[in-house]
Short mmCIF file of C-alpha atoms in Angstrom, two decimals:
data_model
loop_
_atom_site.label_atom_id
_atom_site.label_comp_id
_atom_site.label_asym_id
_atom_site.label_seq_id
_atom_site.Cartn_x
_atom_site.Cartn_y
_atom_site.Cartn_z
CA UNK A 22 25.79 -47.87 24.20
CA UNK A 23 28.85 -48.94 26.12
CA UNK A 24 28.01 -47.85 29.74
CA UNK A 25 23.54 -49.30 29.61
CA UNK A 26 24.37 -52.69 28.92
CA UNK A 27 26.23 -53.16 32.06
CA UNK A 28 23.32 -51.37 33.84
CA UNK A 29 20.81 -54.13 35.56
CA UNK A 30 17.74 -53.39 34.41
CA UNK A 31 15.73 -52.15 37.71
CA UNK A 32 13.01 -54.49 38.17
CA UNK A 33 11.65 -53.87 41.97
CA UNK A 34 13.28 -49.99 42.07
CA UNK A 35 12.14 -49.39 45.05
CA UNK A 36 13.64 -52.13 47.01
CA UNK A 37 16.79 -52.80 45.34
CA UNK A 38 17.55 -49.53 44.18
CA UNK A 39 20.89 -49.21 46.90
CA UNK A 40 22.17 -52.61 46.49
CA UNK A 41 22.05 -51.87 42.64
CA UNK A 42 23.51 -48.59 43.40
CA UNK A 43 26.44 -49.89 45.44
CA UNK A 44 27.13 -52.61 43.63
CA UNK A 45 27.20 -50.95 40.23
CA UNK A 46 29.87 -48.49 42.34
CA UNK A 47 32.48 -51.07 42.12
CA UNK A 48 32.36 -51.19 38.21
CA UNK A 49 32.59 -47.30 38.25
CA UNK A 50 36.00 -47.76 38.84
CA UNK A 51 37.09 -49.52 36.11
CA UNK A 52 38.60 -46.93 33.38
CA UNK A 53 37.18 -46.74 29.93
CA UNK A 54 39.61 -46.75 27.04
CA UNK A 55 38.99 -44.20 24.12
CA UNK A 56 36.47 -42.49 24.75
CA UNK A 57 35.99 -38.44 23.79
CA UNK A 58 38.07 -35.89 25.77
CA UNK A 59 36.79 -33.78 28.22
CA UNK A 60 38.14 -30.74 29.86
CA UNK A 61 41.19 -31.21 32.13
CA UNK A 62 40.13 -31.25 35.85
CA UNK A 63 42.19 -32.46 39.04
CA UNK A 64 41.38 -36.02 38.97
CA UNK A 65 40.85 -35.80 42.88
CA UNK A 66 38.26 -32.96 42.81
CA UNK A 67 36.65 -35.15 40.50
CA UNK A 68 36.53 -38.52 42.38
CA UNK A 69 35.74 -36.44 45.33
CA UNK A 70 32.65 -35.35 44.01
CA UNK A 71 31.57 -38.40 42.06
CA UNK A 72 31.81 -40.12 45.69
CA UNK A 73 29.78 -37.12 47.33
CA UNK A 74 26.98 -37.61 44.57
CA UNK A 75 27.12 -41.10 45.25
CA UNK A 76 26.69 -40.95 48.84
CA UNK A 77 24.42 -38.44 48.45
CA UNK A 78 22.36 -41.25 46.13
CA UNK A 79 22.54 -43.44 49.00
CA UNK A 80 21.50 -41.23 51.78
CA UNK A 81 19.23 -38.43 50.69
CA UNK A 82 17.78 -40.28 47.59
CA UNK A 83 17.95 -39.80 43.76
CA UNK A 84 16.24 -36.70 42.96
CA UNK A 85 17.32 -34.81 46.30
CA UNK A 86 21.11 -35.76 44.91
CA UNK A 87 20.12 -34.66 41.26
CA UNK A 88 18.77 -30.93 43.35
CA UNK A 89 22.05 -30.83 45.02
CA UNK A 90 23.71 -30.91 42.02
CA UNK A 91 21.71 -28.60 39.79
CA UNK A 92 22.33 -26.11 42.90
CA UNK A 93 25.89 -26.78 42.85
CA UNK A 94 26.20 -28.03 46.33
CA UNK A 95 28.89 -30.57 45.11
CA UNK A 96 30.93 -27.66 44.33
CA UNK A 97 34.58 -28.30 44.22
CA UNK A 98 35.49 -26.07 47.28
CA UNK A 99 38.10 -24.05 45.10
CA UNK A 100 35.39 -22.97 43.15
CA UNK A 101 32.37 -22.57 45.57
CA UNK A 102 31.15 -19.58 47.17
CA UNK A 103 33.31 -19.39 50.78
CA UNK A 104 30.61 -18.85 53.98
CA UNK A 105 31.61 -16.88 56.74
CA UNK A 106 32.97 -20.05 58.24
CA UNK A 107 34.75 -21.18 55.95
CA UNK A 108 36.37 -17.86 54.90
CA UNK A 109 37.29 -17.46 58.53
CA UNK A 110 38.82 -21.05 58.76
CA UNK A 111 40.83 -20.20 55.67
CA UNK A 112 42.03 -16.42 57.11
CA UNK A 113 42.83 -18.55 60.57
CA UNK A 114 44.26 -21.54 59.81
CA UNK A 115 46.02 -20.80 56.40
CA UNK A 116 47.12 -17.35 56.59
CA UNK A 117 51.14 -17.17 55.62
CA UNK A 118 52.48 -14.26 57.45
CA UNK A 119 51.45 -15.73 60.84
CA UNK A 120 52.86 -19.20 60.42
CA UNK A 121 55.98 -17.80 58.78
CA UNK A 122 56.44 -15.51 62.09
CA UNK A 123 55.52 -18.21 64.55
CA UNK A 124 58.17 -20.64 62.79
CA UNK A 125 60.52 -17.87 63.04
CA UNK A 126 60.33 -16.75 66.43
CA UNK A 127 60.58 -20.33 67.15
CA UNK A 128 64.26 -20.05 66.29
CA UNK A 129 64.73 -16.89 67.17
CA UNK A 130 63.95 -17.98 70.50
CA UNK A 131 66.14 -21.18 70.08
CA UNK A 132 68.82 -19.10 68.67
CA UNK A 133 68.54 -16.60 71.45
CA UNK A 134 68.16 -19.10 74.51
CA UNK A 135 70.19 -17.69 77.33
CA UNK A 136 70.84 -20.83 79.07
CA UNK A 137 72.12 -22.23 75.83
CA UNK A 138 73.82 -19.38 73.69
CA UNK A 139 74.81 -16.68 76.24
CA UNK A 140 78.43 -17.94 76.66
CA UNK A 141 78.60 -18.20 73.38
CA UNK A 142 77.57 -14.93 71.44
CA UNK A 143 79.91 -12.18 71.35
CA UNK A 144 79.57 -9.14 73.40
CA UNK A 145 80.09 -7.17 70.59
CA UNK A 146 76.67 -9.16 68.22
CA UNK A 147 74.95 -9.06 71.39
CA UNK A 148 73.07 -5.62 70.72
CA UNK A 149 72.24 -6.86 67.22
CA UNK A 150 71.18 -9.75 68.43
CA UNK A 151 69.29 -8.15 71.00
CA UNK A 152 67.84 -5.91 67.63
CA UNK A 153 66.55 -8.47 65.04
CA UNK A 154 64.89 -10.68 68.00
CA UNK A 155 63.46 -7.07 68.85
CA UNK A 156 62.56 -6.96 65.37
CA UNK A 157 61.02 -10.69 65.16
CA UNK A 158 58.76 -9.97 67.86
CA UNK A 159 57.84 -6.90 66.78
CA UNK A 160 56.88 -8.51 63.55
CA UNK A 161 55.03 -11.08 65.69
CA UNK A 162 52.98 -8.67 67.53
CA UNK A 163 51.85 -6.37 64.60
CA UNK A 164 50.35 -9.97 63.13
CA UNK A 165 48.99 -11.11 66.25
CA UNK A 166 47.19 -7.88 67.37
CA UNK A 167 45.80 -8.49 63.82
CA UNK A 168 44.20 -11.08 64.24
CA UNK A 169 43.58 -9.36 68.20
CA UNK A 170 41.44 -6.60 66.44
CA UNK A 171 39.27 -9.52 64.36
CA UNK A 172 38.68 -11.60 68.09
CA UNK A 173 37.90 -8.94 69.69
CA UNK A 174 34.77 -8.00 67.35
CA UNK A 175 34.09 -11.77 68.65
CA UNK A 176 34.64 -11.68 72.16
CA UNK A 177 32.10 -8.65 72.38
CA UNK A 178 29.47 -10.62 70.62
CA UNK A 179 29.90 -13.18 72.93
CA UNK A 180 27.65 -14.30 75.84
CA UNK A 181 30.32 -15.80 78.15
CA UNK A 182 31.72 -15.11 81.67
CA UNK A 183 35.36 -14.83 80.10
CA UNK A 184 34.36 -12.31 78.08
CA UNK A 185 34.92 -9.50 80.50
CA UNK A 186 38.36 -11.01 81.24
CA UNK A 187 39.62 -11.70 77.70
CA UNK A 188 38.61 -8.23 76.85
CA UNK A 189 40.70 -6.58 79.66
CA UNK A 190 43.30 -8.99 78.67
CA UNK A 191 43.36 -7.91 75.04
CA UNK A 192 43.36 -4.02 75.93
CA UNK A 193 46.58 -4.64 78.54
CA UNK A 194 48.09 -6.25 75.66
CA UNK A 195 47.43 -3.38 73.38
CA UNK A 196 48.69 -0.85 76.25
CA UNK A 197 51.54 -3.08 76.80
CA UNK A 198 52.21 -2.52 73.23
CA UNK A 199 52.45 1.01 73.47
CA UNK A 200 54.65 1.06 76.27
CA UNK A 201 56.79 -1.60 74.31
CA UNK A 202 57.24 1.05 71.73
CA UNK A 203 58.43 4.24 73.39
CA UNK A 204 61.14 1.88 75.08
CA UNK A 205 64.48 2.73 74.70
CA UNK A 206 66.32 0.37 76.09
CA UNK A 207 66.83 -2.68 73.66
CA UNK A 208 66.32 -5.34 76.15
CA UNK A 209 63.88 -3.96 78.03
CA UNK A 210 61.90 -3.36 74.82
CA UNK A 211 62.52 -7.37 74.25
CA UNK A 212 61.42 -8.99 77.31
CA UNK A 213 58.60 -6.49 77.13
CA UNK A 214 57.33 -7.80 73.58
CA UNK A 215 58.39 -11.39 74.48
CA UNK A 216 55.77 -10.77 77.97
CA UNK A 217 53.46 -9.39 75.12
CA UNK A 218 53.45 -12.51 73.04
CA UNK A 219 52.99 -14.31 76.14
CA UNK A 220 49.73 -12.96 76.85
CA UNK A 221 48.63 -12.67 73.38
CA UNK A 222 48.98 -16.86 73.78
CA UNK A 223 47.14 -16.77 76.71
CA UNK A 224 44.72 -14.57 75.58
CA UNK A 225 44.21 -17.39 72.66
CA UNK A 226 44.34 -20.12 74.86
CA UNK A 227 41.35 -18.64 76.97
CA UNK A 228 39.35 -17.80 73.71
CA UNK A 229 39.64 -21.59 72.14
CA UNK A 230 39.29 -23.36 75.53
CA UNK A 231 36.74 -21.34 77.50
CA UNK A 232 35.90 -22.40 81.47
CA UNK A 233 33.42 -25.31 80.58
CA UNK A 234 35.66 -27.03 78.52
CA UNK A 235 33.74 -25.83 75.36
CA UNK A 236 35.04 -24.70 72.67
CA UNK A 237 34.18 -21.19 70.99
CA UNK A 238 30.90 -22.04 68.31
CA UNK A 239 33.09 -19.94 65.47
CA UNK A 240 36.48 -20.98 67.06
CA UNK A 241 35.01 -24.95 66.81
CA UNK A 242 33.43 -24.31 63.60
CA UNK A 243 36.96 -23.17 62.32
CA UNK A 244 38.65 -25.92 63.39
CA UNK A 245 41.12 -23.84 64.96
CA UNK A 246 43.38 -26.20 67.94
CA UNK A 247 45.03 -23.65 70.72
CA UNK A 248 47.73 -25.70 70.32
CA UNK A 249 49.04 -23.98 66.94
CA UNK A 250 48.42 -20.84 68.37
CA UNK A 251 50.35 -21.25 71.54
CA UNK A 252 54.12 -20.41 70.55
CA UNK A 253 55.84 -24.14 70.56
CA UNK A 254 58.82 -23.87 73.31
CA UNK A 255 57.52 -21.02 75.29
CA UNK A 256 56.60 -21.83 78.81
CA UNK A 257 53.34 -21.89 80.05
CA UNK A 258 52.76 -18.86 82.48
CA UNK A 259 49.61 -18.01 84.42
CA UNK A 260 48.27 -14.35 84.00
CA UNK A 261 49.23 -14.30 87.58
CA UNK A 262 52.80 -14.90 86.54
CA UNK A 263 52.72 -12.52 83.83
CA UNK A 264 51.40 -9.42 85.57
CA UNK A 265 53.83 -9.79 88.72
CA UNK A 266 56.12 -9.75 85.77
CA UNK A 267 54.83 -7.16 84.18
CA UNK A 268 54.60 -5.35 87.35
CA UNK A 269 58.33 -5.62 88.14
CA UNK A 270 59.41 -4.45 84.47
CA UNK A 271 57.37 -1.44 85.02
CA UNK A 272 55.06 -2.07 82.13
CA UNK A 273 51.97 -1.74 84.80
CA UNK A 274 52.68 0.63 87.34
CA UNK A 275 50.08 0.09 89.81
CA UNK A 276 46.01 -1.12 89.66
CA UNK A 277 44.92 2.26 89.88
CA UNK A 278 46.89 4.34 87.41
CA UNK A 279 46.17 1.47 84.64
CA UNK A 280 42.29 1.13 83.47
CA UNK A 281 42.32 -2.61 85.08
CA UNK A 282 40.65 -2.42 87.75
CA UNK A 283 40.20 -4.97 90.98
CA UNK A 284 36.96 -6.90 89.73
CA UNK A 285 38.60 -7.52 86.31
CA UNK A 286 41.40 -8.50 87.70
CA UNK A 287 39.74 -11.09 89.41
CA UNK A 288 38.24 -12.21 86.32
CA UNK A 289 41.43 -12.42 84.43
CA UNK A 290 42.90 -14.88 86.83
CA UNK A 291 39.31 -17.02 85.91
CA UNK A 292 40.01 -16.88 82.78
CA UNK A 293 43.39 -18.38 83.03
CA UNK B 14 5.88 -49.92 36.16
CA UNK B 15 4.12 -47.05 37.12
CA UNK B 16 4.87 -43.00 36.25
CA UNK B 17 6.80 -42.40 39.71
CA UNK B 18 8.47 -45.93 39.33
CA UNK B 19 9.72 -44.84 35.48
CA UNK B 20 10.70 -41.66 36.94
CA UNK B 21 12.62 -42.88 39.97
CA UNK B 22 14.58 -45.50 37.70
CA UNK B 23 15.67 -42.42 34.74
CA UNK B 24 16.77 -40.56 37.70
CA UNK B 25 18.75 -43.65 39.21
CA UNK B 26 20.08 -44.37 35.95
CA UNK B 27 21.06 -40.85 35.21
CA UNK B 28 23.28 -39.93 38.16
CA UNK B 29 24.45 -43.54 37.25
CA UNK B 30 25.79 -42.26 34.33
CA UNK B 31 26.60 -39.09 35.55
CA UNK B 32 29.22 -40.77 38.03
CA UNK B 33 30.50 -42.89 36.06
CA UNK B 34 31.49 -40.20 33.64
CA UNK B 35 32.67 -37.34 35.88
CA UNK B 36 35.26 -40.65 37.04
CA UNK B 37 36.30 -41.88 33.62
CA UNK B 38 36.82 -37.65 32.95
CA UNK B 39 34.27 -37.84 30.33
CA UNK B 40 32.06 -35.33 31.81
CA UNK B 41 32.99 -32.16 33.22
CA UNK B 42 31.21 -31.24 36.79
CA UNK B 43 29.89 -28.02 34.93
CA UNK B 44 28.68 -30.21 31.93
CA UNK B 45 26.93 -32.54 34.69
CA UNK B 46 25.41 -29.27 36.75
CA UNK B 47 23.98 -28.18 33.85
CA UNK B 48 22.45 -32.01 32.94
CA UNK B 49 21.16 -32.42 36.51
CA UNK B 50 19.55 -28.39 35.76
CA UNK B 51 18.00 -29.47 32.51
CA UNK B 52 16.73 -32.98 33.42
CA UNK B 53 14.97 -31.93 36.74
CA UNK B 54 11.95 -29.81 35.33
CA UNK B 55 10.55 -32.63 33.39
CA UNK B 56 9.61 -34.86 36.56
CA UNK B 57 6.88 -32.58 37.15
CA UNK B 58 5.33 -33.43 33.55
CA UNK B 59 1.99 -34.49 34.67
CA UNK B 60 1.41 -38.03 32.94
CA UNK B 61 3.48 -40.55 31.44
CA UNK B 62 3.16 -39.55 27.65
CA UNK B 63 4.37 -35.83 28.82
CA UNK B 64 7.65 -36.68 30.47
CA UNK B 65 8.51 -39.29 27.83
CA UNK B 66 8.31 -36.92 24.92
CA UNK B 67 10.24 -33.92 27.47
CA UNK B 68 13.00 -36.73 27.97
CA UNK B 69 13.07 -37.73 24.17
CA UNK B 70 13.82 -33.68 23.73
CA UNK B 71 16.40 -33.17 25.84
CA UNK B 72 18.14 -36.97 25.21
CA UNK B 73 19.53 -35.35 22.15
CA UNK B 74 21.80 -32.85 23.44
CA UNK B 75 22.85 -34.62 26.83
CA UNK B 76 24.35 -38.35 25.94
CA UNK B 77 24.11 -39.26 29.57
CA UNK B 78 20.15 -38.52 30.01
CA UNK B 79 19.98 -40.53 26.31
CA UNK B 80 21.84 -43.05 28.27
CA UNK B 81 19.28 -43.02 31.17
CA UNK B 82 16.59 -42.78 28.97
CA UNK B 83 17.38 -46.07 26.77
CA UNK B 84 17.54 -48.04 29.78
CA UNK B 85 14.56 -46.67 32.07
CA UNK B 86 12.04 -46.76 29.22
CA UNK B 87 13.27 -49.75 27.75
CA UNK B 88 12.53 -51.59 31.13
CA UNK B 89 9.16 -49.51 31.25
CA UNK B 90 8.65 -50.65 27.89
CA UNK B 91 9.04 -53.88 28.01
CA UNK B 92 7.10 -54.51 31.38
CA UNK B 93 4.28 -52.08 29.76
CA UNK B 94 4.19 -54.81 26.60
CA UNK B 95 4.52 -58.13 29.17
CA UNK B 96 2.13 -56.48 31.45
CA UNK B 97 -0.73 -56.08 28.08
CA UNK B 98 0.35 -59.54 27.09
CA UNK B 99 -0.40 -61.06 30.43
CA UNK B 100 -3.93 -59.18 30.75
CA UNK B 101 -4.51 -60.44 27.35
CA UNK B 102 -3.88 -64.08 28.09
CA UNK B 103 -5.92 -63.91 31.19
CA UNK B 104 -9.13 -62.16 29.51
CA UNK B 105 -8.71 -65.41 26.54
CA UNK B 106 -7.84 -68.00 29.70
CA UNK B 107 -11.59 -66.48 31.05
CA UNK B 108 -13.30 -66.16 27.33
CA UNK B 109 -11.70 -69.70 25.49
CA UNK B 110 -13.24 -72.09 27.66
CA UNK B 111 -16.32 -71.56 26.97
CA UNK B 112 -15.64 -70.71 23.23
CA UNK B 113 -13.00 -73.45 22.80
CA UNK B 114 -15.64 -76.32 23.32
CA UNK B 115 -18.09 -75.02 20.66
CA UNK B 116 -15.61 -74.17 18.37
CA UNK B 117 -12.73 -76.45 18.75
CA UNK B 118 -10.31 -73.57 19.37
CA UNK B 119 -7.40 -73.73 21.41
CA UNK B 120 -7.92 -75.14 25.21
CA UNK B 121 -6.99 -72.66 28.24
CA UNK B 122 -4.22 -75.22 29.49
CA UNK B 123 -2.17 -74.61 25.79
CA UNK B 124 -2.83 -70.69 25.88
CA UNK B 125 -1.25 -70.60 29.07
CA UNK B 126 1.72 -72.46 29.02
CA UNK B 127 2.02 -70.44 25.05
CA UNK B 128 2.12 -67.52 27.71
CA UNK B 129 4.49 -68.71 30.07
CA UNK B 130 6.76 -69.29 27.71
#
């Protein structure tokens, strides 16, 4: 009986049951030489969840903790059944593709930085340059306009004034798209997609940080900062900015022949 | 010690053990699932007699509730037997007086400082 005759005997339980407890936490430290094998498990999973069950002790009580863990609730995370939330935070935050394409564009956009690099690229790589940063947004539009179709299930179920704006914002981005494809002309196509990234950014931007300063509940509950979602290096532009743009590339010919109309307009600008 | 007072100090002394094993890797956190699954029905045994013969079952297949068990009911135990002892010495303390002077028998002041010590 190795580990019981280190154990104080609990005289008054009730009253000193968490300096016991807390006290007899220090000693759980200490390792125990030769003693039977047990299954191999990542030694941080399982300090992580010896320290849950002890804080749970502490907190909730003894048999509460002893519930939680017949129910599993102290889990390893790897292992436990994902929520909604979670499962969300993991397809958010963790998904490759998106990071991969974000870090790329990033130097694409270095790489391709016509203050910088005009001078110094060939005329002759230009039009392949011109193609693979057409291709590396492309790349970065199909993923973001993934992730476009799963926010805007969201937006709709939202109760918010931005909603109306985000949603017109989203469709203009999808139209935008379309026009992006049937372009021709190389550069045209890129400044097109590189407007089109723009506003999928502010479209983001809007959705985490909505007009009282509050975070989305699912956005918040996914942990989700605008800030990784924003392209690092491009420049900030107002919606306003974006559809005079837009307007002088041709992408939007007038208010009336696109479906945006006057009132949604107006609350586009809101929502930037 | 009462029932809920055993009960609360096998359950303190179980997830002692419990932690203390799942951090020296002597317990897997499926092994201690399944402990925490087994041990939890018996605290609704209805007396005292009921719980200690469910926890003598189980002690033999889960080391950590035998663990528990040793030291919980060996504290129960003993306070059970000092707790007899002292009711004992107080019912002779009452009885002896009276007794001791007719029949030369031992006087209250020696049974209780036999008791004390």
């Amino acid at each position: 009986m190795p580990m019981s005759s280190n154990v104080p005997v609990a005289v008054g339980v009730d009253a000193g049951i968490n300096d016991s407890f807390s006290a007899e936490s220090a000693e759980m430290s200490k390792p125990i030489v030769g003693e039977e094998h047990v299954e191999e498990e990542p030694k941080e999973t399982v300090i992580e969840t010896s320290d849950q069950i002890l804080f749970s002790a502490k907190n909730e009580g003894f048999e509460e903790t002893l519930i939680h863990l017949a129910e599993g609730d102290f889990d390893p995370i790897d292992k436990k059944e994902v929520g909604d939330t979670v499962e969300r935070e993991v397809e958010l935050t963790t998904s490759g593709p998106e990071k991969r394409t974000a870090e790329s564009s990033e130097s694409a956009q270095l790489e391709f930085d016509p203050e910088d690099k005009t001078d110094e690229v060939p005329k002759d790589n230009e039009q392949d340059v011109v193609g693979s940063r057409v291709k590396d947004l492309e790349t970065q539009v199909i993923n973001l306009e993934e992730k476009n179709k799963n926010l805007l299930e969201k937006i709709q179920s939202l109760e918010s004034s931005n909603t109306l704006a985000m949603q017109t914002l989203l469709e203009m981005t999808m139209v935008l798209h379309e026009m992006a494809k049937d372009e021709e002309d190389e550069e045209k196509k890129a400044t097109m997609l590189e407007v089109l990234v723009d506003m999928m950014a502010s479209l983001m931007k809007a959705m985490f940080v909505p007009e009282d300063n509050k975070r989305v509940e699912g956005v918040a509950q996914s942990g989700i900062n605008h800030q990784e979602v924003v392209r690092k290096g491009s420049k900030k532009r107002s919606i306003d900015e974006i559809v005079k743009k837009l307007r002088k590339e041709g992408a939007i010919r007038s208010e009336s022949q696109t479906h945006q109309e006057g009132p949604q307009q107006e609350s586009m600008q809101q929502a930037a | 010690m009462t029932y809920q007072k055993l009960q609360t100090t096998v359950q303190r002394e179980l997830l002692y053990q419990i932690i203390t094993n799942l951090r020296n890797k002597r317990l897997s956190h499926s092994r201690a699932k399944r402990t925490a699954q087994v041990f939890l029905p018996i605290l609704k045994s209805e007396d005292v007699s009921i719980f200690l013969n469910a926890l003598t079952k189980i002690s033999y297949s889960y080391p950590e509730i035998l663990e528990a068990s040793i030291v919980a009911v060996g504290a129960y135990e003993k306070e059970k037997v000092t707790a007899g002892l002292s009711s004992v010495r107080n019912f002779l303390q009452e009885v002896l007086p009276s007794q001791s002077s007719i029949n030369g028998g031992l006087p209250s002041e020696a049974l209780a400082k036999g008791g004390e010590e």
